Tab-separated table of N, CA and C in Angstrom:
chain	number	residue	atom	x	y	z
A	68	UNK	N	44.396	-66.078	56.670
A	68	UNK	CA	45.130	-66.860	57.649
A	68	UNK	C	44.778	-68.340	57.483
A	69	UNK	N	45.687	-69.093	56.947
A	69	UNK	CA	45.621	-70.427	57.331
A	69	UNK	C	45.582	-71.345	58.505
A	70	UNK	N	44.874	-72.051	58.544
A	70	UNK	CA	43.970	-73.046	60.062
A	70	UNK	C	45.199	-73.740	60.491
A	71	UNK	N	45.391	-73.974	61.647
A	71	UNK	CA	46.024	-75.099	62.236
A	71	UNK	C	45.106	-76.161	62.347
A	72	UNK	N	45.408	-76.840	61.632
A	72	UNK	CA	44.833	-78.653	61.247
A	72	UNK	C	45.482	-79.509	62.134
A	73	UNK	N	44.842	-80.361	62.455
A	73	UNK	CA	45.587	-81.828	63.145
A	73	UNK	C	44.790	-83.042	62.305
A	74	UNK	N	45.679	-84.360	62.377
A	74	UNK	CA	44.306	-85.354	61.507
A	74	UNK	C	43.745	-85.449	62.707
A	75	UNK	N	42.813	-85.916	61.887
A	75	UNK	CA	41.248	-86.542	63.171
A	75	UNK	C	40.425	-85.287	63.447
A	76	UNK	N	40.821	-84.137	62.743
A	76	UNK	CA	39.713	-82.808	62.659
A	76	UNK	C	38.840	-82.943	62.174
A	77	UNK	N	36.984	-82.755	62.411
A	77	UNK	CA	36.348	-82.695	62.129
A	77	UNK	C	35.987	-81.142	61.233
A	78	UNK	N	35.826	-80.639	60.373
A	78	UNK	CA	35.629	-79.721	59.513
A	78	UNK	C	34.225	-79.907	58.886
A	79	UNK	N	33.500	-78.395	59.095
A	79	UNK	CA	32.526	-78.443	58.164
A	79	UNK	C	32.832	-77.423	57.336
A	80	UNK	N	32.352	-77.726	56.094
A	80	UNK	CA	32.534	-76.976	54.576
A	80	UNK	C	31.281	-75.997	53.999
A	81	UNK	N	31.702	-75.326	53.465
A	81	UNK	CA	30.375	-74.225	53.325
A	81	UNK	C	29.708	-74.644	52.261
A	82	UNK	N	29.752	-75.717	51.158
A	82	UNK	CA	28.909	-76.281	49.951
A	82	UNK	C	29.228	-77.778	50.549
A	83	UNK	N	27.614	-78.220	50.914
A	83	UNK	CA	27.281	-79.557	50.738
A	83	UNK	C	28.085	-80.558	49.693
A	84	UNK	N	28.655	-81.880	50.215
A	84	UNK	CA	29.270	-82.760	49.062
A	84	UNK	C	28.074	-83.157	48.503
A	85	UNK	N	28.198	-83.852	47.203
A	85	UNK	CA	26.954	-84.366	46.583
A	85	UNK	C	25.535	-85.408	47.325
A	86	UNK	N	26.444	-86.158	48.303
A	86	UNK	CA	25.507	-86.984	49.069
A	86	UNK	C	24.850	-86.092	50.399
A	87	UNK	N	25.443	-84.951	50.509
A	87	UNK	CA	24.288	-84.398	51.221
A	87	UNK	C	24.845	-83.618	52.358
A	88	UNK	N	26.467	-84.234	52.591
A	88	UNK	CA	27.019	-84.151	53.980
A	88	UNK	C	27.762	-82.624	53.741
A	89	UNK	N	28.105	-82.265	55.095
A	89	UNK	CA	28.911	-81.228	54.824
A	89	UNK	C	29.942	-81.503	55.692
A	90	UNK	N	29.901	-82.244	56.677
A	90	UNK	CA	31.241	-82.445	57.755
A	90	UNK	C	32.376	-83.499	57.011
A	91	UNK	N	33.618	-83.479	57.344
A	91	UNK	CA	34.920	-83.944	56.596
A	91	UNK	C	35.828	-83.950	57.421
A	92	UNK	N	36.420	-85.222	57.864
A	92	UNK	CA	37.316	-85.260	58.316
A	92	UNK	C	38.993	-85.425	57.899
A	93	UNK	N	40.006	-84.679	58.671
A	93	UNK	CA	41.092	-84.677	58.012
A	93	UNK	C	42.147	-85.728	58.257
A	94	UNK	N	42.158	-86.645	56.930
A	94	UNK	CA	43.019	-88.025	56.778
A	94	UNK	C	44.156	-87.662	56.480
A	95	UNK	N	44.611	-86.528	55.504
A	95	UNK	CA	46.344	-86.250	55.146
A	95	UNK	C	46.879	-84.508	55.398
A	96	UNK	N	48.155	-84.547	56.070
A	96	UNK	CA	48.319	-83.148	56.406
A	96	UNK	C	49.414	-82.983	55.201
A	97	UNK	N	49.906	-81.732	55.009
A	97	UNK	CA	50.965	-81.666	54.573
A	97	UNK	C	50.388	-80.300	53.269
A	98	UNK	N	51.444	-80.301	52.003
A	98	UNK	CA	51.366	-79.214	50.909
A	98	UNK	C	49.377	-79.032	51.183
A	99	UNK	N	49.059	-80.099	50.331
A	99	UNK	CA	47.326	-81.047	50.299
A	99	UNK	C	46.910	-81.511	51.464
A	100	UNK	N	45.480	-81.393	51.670
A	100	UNK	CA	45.133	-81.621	53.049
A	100	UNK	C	44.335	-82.972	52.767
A	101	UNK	N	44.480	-83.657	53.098
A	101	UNK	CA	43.265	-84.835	52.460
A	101	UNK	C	42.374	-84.975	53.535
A	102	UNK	N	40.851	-84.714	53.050
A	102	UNK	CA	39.408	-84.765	53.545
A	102	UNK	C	39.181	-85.905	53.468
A	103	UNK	N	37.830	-86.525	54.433
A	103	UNK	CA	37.064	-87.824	54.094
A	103	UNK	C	35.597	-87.552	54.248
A	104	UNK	N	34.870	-87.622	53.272
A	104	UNK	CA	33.445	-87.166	53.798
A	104	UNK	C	32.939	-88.018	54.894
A	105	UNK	N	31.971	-87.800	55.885
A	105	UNK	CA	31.902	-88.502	56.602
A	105	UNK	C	30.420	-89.475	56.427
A	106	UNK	N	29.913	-88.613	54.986
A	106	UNK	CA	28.484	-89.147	54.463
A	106	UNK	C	28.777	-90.513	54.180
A	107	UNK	N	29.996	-90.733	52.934
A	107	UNK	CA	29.815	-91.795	51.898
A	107	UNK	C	31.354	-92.172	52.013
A	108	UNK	N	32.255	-91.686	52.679
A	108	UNK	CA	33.495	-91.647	52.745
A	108	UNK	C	34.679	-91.350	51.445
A	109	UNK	N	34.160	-90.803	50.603
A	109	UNK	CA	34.798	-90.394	49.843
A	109	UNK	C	35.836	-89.490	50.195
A	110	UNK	N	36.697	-89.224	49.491
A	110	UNK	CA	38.467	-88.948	49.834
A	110	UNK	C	38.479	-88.170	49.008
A	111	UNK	N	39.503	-86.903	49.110
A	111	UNK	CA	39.287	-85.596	47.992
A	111	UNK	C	40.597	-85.283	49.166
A	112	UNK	N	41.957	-84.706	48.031
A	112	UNK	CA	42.966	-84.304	48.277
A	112	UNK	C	42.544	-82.757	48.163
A	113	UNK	N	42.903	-81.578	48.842
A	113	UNK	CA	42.983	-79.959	48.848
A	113	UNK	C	43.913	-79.135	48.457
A	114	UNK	N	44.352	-78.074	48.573
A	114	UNK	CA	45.554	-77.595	48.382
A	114	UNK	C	44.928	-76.720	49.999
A	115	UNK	N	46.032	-76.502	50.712
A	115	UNK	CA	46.100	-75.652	52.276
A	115	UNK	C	45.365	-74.770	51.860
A	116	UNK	N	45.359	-73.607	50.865
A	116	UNK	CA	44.663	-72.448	50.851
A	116	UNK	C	43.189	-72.443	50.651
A	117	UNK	N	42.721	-73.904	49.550
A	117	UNK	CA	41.773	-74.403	48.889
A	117	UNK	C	40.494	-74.512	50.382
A	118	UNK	N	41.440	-75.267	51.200
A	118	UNK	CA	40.632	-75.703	52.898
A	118	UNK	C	40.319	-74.848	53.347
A	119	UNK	N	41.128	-73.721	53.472
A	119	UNK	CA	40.935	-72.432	54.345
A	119	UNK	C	39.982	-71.666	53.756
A	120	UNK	N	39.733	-71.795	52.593
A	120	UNK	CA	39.032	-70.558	51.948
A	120	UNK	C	37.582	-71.072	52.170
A	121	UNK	N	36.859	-72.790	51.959
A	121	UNK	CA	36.154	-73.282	51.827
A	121	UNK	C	35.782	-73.870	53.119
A	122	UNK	N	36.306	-73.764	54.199
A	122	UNK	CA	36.351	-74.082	55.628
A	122	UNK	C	35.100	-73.315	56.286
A	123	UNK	N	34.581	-73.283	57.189
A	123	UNK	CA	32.757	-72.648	57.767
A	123	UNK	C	33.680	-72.938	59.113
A	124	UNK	N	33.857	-74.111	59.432
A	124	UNK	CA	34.048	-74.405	60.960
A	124	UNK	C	34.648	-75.614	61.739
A	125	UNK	N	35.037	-75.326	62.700
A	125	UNK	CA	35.618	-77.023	63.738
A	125	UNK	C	34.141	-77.561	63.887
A	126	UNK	N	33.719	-78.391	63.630
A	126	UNK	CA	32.717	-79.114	64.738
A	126	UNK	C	33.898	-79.916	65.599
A	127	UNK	N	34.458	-80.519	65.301
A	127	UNK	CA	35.518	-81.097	66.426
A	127	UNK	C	36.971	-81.062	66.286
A	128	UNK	N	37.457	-80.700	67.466
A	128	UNK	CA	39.212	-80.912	67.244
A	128	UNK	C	39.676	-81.959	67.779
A	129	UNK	N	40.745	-82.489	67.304
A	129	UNK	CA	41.189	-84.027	67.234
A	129	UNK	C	41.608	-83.710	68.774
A	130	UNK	N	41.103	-85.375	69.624
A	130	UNK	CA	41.898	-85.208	71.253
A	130	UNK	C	41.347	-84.627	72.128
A	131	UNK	N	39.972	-83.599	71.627
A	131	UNK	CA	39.337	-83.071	72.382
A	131	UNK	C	37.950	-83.873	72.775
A	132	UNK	N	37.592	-83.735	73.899
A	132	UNK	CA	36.409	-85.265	74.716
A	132	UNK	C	35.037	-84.516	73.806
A	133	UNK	N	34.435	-85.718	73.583
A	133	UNK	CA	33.318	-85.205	73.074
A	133	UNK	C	32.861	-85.812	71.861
C-alpha cells in the first residue's frame, strides 16, 4: 500500500543518509517524490513505490501542531 504524502511531511527512512540523518522531508509530490535530508539538505528524487518500500515512519504530518 502506498502512503498518502503531503509536502512538508516529515519521513523517517530505515538506512541512515551518509551524514548520519535519517529524517527527510517531502519537497516534490507527484510520479517521484522528492526528499530533503534534513542533516545536510541534500535533495534525492524517489519513485512512489521506492518511498513506500524504504519508509519506517511519520515523525510529522504536514499542518499538524507540533
Amino acid at each position: 500500500m502506498l502512503p498518502e504524502l503531503q509536502m512538508d511531511d516529515v519521513l523517517r527512512l530505515r538506512k541512515p543518509h551518509p551524514c548520519g540523518n535519517t529524517d527527510w522531508v517531502v519537497v516534490r509530490l507527484g510520479a517521484d517524490i522528492g526528499l530533503k535530508c534534513l542533516g545536510c539538505g541534500r535533495r534525492i528524487l524517489l519513485p512512489r513505490r521506492e518511498v513506500a518500500r524504504r519508509m519506517k515512519a511519520y515523525v510529522r504530518h504536514a499542518g499538524a501542531n507540533g
